[in-house]
Short mmCIF file of C-alpha atoms and ligand atoms in Angstrom, two decimals:
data_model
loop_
_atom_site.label_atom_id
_atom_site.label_comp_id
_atom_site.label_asym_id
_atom_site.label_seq_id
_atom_site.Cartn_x
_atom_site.Cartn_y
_atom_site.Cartn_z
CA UNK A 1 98.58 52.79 -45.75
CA UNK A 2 98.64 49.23 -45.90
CA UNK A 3 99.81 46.78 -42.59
CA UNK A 4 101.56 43.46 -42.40
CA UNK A 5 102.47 40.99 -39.68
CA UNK A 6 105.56 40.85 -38.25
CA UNK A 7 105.66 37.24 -38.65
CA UNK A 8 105.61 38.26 -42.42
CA UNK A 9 102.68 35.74 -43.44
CA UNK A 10 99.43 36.87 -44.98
CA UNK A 11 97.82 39.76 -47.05
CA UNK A 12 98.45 43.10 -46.70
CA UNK A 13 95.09 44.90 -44.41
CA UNK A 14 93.97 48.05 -44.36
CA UNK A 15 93.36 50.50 -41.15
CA UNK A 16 89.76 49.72 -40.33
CA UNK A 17 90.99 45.87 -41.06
CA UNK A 18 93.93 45.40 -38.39
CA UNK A 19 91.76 47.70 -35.82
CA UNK A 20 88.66 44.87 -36.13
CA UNK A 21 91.51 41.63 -36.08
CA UNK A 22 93.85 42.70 -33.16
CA UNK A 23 96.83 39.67 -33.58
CA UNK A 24 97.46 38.58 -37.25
CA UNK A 25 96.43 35.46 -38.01
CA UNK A 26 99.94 34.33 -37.98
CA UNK A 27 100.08 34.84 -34.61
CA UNK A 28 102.21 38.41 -35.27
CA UNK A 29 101.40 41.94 -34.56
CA UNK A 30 100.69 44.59 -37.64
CA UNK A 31 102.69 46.96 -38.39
CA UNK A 32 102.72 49.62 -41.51
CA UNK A 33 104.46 48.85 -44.60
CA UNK A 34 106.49 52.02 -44.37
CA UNK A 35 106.79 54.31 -41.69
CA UNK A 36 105.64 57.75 -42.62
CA UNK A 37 108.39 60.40 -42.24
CA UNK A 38 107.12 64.36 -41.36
CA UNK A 39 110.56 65.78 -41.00
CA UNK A 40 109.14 68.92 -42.92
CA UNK A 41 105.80 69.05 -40.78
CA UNK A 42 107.46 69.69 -37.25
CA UNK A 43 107.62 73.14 -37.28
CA UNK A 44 104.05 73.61 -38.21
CA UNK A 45 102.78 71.37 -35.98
CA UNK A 46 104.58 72.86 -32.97
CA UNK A 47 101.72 75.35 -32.88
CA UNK A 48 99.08 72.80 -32.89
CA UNK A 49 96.63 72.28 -29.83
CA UNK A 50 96.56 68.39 -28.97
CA UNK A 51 93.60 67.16 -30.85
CA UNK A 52 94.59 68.97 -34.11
CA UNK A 53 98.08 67.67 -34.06
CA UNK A 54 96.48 63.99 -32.66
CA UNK A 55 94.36 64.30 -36.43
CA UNK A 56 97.69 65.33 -38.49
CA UNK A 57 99.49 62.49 -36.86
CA UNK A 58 96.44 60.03 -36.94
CA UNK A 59 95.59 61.09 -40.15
CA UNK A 60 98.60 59.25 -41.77
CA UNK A 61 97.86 55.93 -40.54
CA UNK A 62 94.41 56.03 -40.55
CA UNK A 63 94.20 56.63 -44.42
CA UNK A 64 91.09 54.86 -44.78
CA UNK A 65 88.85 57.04 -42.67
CA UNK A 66 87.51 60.44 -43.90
CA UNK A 67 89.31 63.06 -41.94
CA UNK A 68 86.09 65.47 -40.97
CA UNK A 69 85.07 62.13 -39.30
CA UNK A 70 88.33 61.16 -37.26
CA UNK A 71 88.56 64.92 -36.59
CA UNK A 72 84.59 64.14 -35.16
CA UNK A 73 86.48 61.07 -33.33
CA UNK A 74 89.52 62.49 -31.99
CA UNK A 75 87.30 65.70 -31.04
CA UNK A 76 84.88 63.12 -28.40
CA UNK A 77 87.65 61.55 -27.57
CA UNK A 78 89.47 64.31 -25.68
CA UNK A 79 86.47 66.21 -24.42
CA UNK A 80 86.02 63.94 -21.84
CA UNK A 81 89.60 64.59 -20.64
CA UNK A 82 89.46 67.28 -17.60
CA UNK A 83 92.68 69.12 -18.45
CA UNK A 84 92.02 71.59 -21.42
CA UNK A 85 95.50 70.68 -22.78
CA UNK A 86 94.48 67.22 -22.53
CA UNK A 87 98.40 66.23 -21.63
CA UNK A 88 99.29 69.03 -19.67
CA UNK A 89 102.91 69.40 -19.15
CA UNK A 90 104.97 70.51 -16.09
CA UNK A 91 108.17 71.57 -14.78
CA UNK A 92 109.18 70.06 -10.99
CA UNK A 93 112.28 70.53 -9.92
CA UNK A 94 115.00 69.20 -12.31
CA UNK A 95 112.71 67.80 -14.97
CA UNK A 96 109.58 67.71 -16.75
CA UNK A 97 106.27 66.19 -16.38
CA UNK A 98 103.61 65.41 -18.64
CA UNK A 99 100.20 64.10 -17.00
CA UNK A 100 98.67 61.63 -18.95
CA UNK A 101 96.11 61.01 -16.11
CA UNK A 102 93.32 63.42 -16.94
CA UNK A 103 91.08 60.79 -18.89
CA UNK A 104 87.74 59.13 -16.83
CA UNK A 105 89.82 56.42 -14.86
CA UNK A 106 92.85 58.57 -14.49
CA UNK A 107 95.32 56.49 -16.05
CA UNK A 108 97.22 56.64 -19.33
CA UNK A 109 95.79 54.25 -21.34
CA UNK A 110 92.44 56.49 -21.43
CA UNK A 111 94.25 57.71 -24.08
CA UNK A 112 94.00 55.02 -26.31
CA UNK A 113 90.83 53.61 -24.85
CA UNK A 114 88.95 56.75 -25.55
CA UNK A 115 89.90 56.94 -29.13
CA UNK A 116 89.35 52.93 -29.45
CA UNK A 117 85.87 53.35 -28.39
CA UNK A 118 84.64 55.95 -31.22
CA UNK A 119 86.45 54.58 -33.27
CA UNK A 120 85.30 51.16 -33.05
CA UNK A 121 81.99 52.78 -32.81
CA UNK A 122 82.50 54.31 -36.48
CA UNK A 123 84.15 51.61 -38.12
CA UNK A 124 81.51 48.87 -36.97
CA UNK A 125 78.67 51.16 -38.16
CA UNK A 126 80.16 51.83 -41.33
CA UNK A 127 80.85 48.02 -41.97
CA UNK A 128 76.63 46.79 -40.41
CA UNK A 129 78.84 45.20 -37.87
CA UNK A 130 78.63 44.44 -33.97
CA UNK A 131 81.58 43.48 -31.60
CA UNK A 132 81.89 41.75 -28.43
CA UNK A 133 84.88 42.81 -26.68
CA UNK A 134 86.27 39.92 -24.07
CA UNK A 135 88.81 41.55 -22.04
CA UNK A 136 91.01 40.01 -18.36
CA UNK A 137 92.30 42.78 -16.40
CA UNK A 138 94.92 42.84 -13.43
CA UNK A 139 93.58 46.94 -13.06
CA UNK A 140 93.91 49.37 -14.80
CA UNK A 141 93.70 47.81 -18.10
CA UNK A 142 89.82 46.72 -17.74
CA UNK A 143 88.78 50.14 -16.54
CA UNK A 144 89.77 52.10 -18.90
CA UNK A 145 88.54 49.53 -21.39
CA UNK A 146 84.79 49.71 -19.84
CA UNK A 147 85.03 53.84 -20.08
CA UNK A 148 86.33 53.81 -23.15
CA UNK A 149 82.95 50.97 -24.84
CA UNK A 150 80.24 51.87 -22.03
CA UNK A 151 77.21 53.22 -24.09
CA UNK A 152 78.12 52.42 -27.44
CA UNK A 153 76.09 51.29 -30.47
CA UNK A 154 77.30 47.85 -31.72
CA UNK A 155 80.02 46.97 -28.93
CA UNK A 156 79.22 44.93 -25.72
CA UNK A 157 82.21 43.96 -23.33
CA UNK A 158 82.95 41.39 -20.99
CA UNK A 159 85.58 42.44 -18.04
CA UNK A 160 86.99 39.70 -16.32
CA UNK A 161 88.56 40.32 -13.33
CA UNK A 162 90.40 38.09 -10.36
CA UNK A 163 87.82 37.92 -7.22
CA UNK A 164 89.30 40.01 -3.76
CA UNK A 165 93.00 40.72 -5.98
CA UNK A 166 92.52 44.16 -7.33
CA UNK A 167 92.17 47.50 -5.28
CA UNK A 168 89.18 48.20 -3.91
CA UNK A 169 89.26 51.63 -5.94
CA UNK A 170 90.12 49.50 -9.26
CA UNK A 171 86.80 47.26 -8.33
CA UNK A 172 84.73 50.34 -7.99
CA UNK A 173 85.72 52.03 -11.27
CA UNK A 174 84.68 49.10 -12.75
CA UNK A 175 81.85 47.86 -11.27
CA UNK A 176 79.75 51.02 -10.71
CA UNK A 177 79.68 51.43 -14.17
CA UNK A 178 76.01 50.19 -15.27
CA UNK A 179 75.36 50.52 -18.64
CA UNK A 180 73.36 47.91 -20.71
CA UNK A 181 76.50 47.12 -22.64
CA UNK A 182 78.89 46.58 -20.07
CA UNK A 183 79.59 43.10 -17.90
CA UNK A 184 81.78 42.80 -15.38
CA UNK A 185 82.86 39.31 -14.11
CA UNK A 186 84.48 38.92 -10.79
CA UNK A 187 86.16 35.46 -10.98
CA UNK A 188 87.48 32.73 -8.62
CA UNK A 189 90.66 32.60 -9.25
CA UNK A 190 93.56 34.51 -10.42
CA UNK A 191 94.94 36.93 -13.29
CA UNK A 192 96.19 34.45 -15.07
CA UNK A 193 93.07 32.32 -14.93
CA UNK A 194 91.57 35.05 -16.50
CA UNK A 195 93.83 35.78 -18.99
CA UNK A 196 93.51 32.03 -19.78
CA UNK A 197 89.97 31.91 -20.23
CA UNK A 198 90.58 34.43 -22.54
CA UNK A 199 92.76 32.59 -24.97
CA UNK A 200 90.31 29.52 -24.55
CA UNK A 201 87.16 31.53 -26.09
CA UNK A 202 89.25 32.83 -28.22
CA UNK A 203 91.39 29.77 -29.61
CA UNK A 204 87.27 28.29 -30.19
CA UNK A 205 86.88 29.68 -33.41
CA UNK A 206 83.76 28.51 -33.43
CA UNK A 207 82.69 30.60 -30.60
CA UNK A 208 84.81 33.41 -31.37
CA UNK A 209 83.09 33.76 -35.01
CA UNK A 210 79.78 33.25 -33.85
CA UNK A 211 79.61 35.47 -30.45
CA UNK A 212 81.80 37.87 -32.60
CA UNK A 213 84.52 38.61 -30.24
CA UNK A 214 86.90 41.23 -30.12
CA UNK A 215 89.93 42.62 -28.52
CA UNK A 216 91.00 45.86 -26.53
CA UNK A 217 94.35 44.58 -25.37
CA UNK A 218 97.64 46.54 -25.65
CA UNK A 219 98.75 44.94 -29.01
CA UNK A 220 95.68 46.67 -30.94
CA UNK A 221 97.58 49.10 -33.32
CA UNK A 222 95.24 52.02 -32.67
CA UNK A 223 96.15 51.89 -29.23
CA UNK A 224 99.83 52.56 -30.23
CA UNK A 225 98.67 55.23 -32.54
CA UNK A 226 96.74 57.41 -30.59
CA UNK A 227 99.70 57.06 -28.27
CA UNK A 228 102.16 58.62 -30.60
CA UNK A 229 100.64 61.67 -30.67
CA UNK A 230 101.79 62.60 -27.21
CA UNK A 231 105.19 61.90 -27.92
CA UNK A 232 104.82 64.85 -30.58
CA UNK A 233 103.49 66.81 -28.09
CA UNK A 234 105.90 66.67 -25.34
CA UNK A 235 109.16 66.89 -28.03
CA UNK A 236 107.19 69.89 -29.78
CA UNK A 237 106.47 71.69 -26.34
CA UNK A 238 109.62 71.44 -25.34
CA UNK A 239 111.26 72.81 -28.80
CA UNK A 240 109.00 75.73 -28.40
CA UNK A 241 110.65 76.37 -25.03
CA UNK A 242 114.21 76.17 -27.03
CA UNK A 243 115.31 72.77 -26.27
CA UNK A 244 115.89 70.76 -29.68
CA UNK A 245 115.57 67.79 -28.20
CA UNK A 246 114.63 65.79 -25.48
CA UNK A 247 114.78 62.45 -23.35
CA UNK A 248 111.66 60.87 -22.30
CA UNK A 249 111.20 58.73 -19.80
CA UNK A 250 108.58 55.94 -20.07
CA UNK A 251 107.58 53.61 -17.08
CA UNK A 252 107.07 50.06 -18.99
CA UNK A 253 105.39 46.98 -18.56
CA UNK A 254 104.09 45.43 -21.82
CA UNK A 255 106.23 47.83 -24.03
CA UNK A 256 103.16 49.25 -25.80
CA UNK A 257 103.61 52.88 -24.60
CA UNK A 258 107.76 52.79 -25.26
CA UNK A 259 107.01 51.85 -28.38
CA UNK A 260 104.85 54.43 -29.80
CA UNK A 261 108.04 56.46 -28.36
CA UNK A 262 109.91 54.69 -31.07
CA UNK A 263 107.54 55.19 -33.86
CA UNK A 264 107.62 58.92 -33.13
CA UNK A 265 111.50 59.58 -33.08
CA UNK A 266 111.14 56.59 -36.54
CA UNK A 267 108.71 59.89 -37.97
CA UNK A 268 110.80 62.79 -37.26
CA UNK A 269 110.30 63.44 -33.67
CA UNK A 270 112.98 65.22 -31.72
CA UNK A 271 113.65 63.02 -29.39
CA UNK A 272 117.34 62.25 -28.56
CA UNK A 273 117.10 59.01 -25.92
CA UNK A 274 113.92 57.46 -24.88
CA UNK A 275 114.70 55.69 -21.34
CA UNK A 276 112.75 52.83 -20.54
CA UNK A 277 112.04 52.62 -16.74
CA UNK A 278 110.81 49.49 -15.02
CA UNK A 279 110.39 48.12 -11.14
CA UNK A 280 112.00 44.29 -10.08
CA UNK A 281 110.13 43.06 -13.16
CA UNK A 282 113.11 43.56 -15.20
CA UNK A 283 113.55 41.84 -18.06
CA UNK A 284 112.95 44.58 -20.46
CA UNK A 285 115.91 46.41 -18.47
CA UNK A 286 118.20 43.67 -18.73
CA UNK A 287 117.57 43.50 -22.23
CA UNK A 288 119.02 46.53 -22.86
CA UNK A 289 122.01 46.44 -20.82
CA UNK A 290 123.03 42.70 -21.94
CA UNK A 291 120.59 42.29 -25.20
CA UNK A 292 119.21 39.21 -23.49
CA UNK A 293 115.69 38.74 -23.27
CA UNK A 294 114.89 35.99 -20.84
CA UNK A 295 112.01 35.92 -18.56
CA UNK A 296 111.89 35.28 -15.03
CA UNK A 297 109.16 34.86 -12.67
CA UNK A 298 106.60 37.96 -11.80
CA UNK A 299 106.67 39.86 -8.69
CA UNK A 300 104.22 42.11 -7.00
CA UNK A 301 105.27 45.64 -6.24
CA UNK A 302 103.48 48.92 -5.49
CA UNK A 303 103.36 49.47 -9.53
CA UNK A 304 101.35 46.87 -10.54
CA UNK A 305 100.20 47.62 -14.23
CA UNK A 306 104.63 46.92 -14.95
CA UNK A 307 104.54 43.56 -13.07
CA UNK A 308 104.82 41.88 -16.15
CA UNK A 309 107.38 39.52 -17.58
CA UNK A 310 106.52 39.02 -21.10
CA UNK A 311 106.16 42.44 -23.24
CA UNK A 312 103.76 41.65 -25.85
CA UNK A 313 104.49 44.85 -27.91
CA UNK A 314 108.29 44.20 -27.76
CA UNK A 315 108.00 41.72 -31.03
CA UNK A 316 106.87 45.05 -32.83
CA UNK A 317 110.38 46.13 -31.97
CA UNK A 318 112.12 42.90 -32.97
CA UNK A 319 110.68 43.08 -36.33
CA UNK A 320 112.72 46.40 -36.92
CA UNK A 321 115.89 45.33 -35.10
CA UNK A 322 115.21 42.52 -37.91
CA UNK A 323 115.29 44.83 -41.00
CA UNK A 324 111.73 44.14 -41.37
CA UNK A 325 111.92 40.55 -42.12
CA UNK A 326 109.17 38.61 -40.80
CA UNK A 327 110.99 35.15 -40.99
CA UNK A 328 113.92 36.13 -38.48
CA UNK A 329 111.11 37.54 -35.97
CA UNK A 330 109.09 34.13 -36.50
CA UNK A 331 112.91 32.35 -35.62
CA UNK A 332 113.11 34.29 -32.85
CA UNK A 333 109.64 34.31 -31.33
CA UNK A 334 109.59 29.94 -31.31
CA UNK A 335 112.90 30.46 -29.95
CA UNK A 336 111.58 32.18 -27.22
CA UNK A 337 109.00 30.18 -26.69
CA UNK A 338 110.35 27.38 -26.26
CA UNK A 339 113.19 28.46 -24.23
CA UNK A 340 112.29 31.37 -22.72
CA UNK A 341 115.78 33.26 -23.77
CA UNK A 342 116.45 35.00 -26.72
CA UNK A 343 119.48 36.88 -27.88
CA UNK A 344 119.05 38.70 -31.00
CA UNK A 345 122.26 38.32 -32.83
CA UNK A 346 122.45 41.92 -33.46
CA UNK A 347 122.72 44.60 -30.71
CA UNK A 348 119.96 46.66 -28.89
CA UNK A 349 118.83 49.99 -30.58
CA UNK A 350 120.88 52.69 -29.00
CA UNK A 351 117.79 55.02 -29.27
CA UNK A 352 117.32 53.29 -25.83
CA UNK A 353 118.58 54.10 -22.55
CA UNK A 354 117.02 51.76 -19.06
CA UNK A 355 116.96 52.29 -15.65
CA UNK A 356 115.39 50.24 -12.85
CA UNK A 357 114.23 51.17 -10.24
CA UNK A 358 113.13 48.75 -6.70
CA UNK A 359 110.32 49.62 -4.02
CA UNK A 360 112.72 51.46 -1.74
CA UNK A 361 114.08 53.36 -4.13
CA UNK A 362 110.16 54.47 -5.85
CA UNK A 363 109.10 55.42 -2.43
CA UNK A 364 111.84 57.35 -1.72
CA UNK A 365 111.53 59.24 -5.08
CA UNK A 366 107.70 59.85 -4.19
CA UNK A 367 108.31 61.46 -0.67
CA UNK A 368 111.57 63.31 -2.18
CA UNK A 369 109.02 64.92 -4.82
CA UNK A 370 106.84 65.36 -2.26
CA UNK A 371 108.64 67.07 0.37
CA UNK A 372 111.01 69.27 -1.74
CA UNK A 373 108.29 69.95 -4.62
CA UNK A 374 104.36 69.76 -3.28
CA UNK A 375 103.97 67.02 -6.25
CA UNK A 376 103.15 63.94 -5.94
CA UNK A 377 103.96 61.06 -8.10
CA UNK A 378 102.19 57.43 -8.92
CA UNK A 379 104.26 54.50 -7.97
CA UNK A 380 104.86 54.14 -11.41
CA UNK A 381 105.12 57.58 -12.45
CA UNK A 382 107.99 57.49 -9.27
CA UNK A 383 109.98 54.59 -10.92
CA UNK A 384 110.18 56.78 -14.56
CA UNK A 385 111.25 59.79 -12.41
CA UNK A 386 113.92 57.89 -10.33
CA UNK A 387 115.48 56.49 -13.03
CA UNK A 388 115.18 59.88 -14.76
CA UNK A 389 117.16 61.39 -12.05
CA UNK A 390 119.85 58.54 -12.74
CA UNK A 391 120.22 58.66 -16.53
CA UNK A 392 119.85 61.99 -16.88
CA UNK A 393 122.57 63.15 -19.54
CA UNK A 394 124.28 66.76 -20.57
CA UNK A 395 122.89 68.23 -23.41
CA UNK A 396 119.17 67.99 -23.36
CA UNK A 397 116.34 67.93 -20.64
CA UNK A 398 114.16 65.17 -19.29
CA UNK A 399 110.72 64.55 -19.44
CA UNK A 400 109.09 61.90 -17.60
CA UNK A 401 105.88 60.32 -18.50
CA UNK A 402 103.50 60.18 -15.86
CA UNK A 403 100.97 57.46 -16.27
CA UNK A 404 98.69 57.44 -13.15
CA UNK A 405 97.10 59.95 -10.79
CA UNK A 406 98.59 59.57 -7.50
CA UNK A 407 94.84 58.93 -5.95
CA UNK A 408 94.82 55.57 -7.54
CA UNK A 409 97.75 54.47 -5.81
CA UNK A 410 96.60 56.03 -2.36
CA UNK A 411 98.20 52.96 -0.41
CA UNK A 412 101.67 53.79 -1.94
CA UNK A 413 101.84 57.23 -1.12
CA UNK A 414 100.91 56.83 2.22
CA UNK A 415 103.33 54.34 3.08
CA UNK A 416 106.23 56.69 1.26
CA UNK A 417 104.82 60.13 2.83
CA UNK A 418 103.09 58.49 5.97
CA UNK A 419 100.27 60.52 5.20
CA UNK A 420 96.72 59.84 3.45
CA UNK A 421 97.37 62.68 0.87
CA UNK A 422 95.88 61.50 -2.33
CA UNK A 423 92.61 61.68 -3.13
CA UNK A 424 90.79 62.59 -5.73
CA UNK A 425 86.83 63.45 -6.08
CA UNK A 426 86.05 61.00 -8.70
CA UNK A 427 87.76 58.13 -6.95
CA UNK A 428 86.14 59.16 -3.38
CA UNK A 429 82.64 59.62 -5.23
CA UNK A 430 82.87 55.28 -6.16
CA UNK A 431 82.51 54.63 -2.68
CA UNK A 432 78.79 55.86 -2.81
CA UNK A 433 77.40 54.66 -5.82
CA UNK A 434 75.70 51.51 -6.34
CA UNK A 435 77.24 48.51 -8.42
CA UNK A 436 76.91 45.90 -10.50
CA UNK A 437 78.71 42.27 -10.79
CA UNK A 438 78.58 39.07 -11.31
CA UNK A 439 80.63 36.07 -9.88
CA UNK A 440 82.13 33.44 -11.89
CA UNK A 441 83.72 29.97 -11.38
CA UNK A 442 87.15 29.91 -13.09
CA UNK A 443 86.08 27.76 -15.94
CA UNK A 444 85.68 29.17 -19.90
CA UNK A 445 83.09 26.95 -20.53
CA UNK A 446 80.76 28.37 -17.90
CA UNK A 447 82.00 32.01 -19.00
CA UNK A 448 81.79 31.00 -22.84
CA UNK A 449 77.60 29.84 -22.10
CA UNK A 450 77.30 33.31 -20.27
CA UNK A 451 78.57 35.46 -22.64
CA UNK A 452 76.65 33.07 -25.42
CA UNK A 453 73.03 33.60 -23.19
CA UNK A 454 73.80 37.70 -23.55
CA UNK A 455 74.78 37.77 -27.32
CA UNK A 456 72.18 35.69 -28.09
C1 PLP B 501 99.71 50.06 -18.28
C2 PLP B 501 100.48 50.97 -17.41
C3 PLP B 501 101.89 51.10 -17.54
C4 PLP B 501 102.69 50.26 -18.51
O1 PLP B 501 102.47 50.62 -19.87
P1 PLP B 501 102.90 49.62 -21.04
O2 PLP B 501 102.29 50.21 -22.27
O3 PLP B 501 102.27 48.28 -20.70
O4 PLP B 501 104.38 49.56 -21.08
C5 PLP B 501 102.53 52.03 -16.72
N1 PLP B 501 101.86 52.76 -15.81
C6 PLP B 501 100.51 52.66 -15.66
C7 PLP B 501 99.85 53.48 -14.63
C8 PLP B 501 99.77 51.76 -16.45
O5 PLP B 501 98.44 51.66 -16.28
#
């Protein structure tokens, strides 16, 4: 399997290749050149427990490593989760549930970042190579990302995150982590600043080359790969309890999870709608109904990993709403740029169907589910599942993706149940152990001779 931008400039990579780049040179996102169909493998695979159908649908796009050893990968990867079925799946009330929570920081992109880990891990042994992962996190990005690298051979990383403006339970998970390879940076200033320190050490080539920096953020393609497995899973599941199809619901922010959605129904999943959910940071939503995307200015709510305005995974579904040609996408990316409105001249996939959903209307969902069904639902789990209540159409069920534990959120579920109901033992353990961090002005230069005086 070979992988191109979607800006359609440069060479053709291979797997290991576009894991170890992240963003394409040409400023796109990779992609494969074809999408591999497995119309004819569904029925086997609906026996399949999750990490033997995650190597099948790995397997395809990661053509370049020996299967015994991403079967080794995958198999590490998902022994750390603490659900045997990994993604266990549940029926409350009038829909279904699947938990993607049951990794180490008990949110869904332990998915990914688990597999990302050992697999970096392999791929940087077998190449005599060493990474240095540089990561900004608003939450629950930058935990997940320290799980997933702490202890390995060949990676360090560098977590930056905004001093006093992330939970105090995010802080702990990632600051009581202590292993040799892991630095976390509390800095003055805010997300953005961050994030913009980022792009400075990595815009100094220079630097970048020589401290060897890499990426863990959402546009990595294995990320989206090791995500399409569970979209199998649920669809599969839910044929072998006699529904052909199903609608999935899928609480977005940067469009990287929605998106593996789309790559699985683009295989051969059954999937009949996929419904994209999101809070008062909307734009994705009004994209859909009015197939304008034009961003506004982000708000804070009680789901913070979808306060985003800018989805960087939704130019992996422009490319395809562009027949695959990388010059319209490039038009339409500087377009957006420097306007900050684009409107596709061709309508939005109809796969698609959106819901929003505002504070009110998530808290309400989350002491509904509470009250009539002893579950209880993330904030941002609670947006999917409103808006899952709302779109729900005749003629197959609805599954709702839930993407946090309800612990990590504790705040939010007190203030919608007036009680202090979730907790979890892992979370409540944080508050004894010891940690580890280090302050930082808001300035990439002083970050840049830091991360310089480790490497070195
Ligand atoms: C990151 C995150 C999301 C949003 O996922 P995207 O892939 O960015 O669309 C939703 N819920 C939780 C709990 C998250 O951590």
């Amino acid at each position: 399997m070979r992988y191109v931008s979607t800006r359609g400039d440069g060479e053709p990579l291979s797997f290991q290749q576009v894991v170890l780049a992240g963003l394409a040179r040409d400023g796109g996102l990779y992609l494969p050149e074809t999408i591999p169909s497995v119309t004819d493998k569904i029925s086997e695979w609906r026996k399949l427990r999750y990490q033997d159908l995650a190597v099948e649908v790995m397997s395809l796009f990661a053509d370049d490593i020996p299967i015994d050893e991403l079967r080794k990968i995958v198999e590490k990867s998902y022994a750390v989760f603490r659900d045997e079925a990994v993604a266990p799946l549940r029926q409350v009330g009038p829909l279904f549930i699947m938990e993607l929570f049951h990794g180490p920081t008990l949110a869904f992109k332990d998915v990914a970042m688990q597999f990302l880990g050992n697999l970096f891990e392999y791929v940087l042994a077998e190449n005599h190579a060493e990474m240095n992962i540089v990561a900004a996190t608003s939450g629950d990005t930058g935990s997940a990302a320290i799980n997933g690298m702490r202890g390995r051979k060949g990676i360090r990383t560098f977590v930056m995150f905004p001093f006093g403006r992330v939970s105090p339970v995010q802080e702990r998970q990632m600051t009581t982590v202590l292993d040799d390879n892991v630095f976390t940076l509390s800095v003055h200033g805010t997300f953005d600043d961050c994030q913009n320190i980022v792009k400075t050490l990595f815009n100094d080539l220079p630097f970048r080359d020589a401290c060897k920096l890499g990426a863990v953020n959402s546009i990595n393609w294995a990320r989206i790969v090791a995500q399409v497995v569970y979209y199998f899973y649920a669809a599969l599941q839910l044929q072998n309890l006699g529904y052909d199809q199903t609608d999935i619901t899928v609480p977005t922010g940067n469009f990287g999870n929605i998106f593996a959605g789309y790559l699985a129904k683009k295989m051969g999943a059954p999937i009949r709608h996929l419904v994209l959910a999101t809070n008062e940071n909307d734009i994705l939503y009004r994209y859909f109904q009015t197939g304008i995307y034009s961003t506004g200015t982000v708000m804070p709510t009680i789901s913070p990993s979808m306060d985003i305005q800018v989805a960087s995974n939704f130019e992996r579904y422009l490319y395809y709403l562009a027949d695959e040609d990388g010059a319209t996408v490039k038009r339409w990316m500087e377009s957006f740029r420097e306007t900050g409105k684009l409107q596709p001249d061709r309508s939005p996939d109809p796969l698609f169907r959106t819901g929003r959903a505002d504070t009110q209307q998530t808290l309400d969902t989350i002491r509904d589910f509470w009250k009539e069904y002893h579950y209880l639902l993330d904030p941002h789990t609670a947006v999917g599942v409103s808006v899952s209540l709302r779109t729900k159409e005749e003629g197959a069920p609805i599954l709702a993706l839930a993407t946090a534990h309800p612990a990590k959120f504790g705040s939010a579920i007190q203030r919608a149940t007036g009680e202090d109901l979730a907790h979890h033992p892992i979370l409540d353990a944080l508050m004894e152990l010891p940690t580890r961090v280090r302050e930082m002005p808001s300035d990439a230069r002083t970050v840049g001779e830091y991360i310089q005086s480790i490497v070195k």
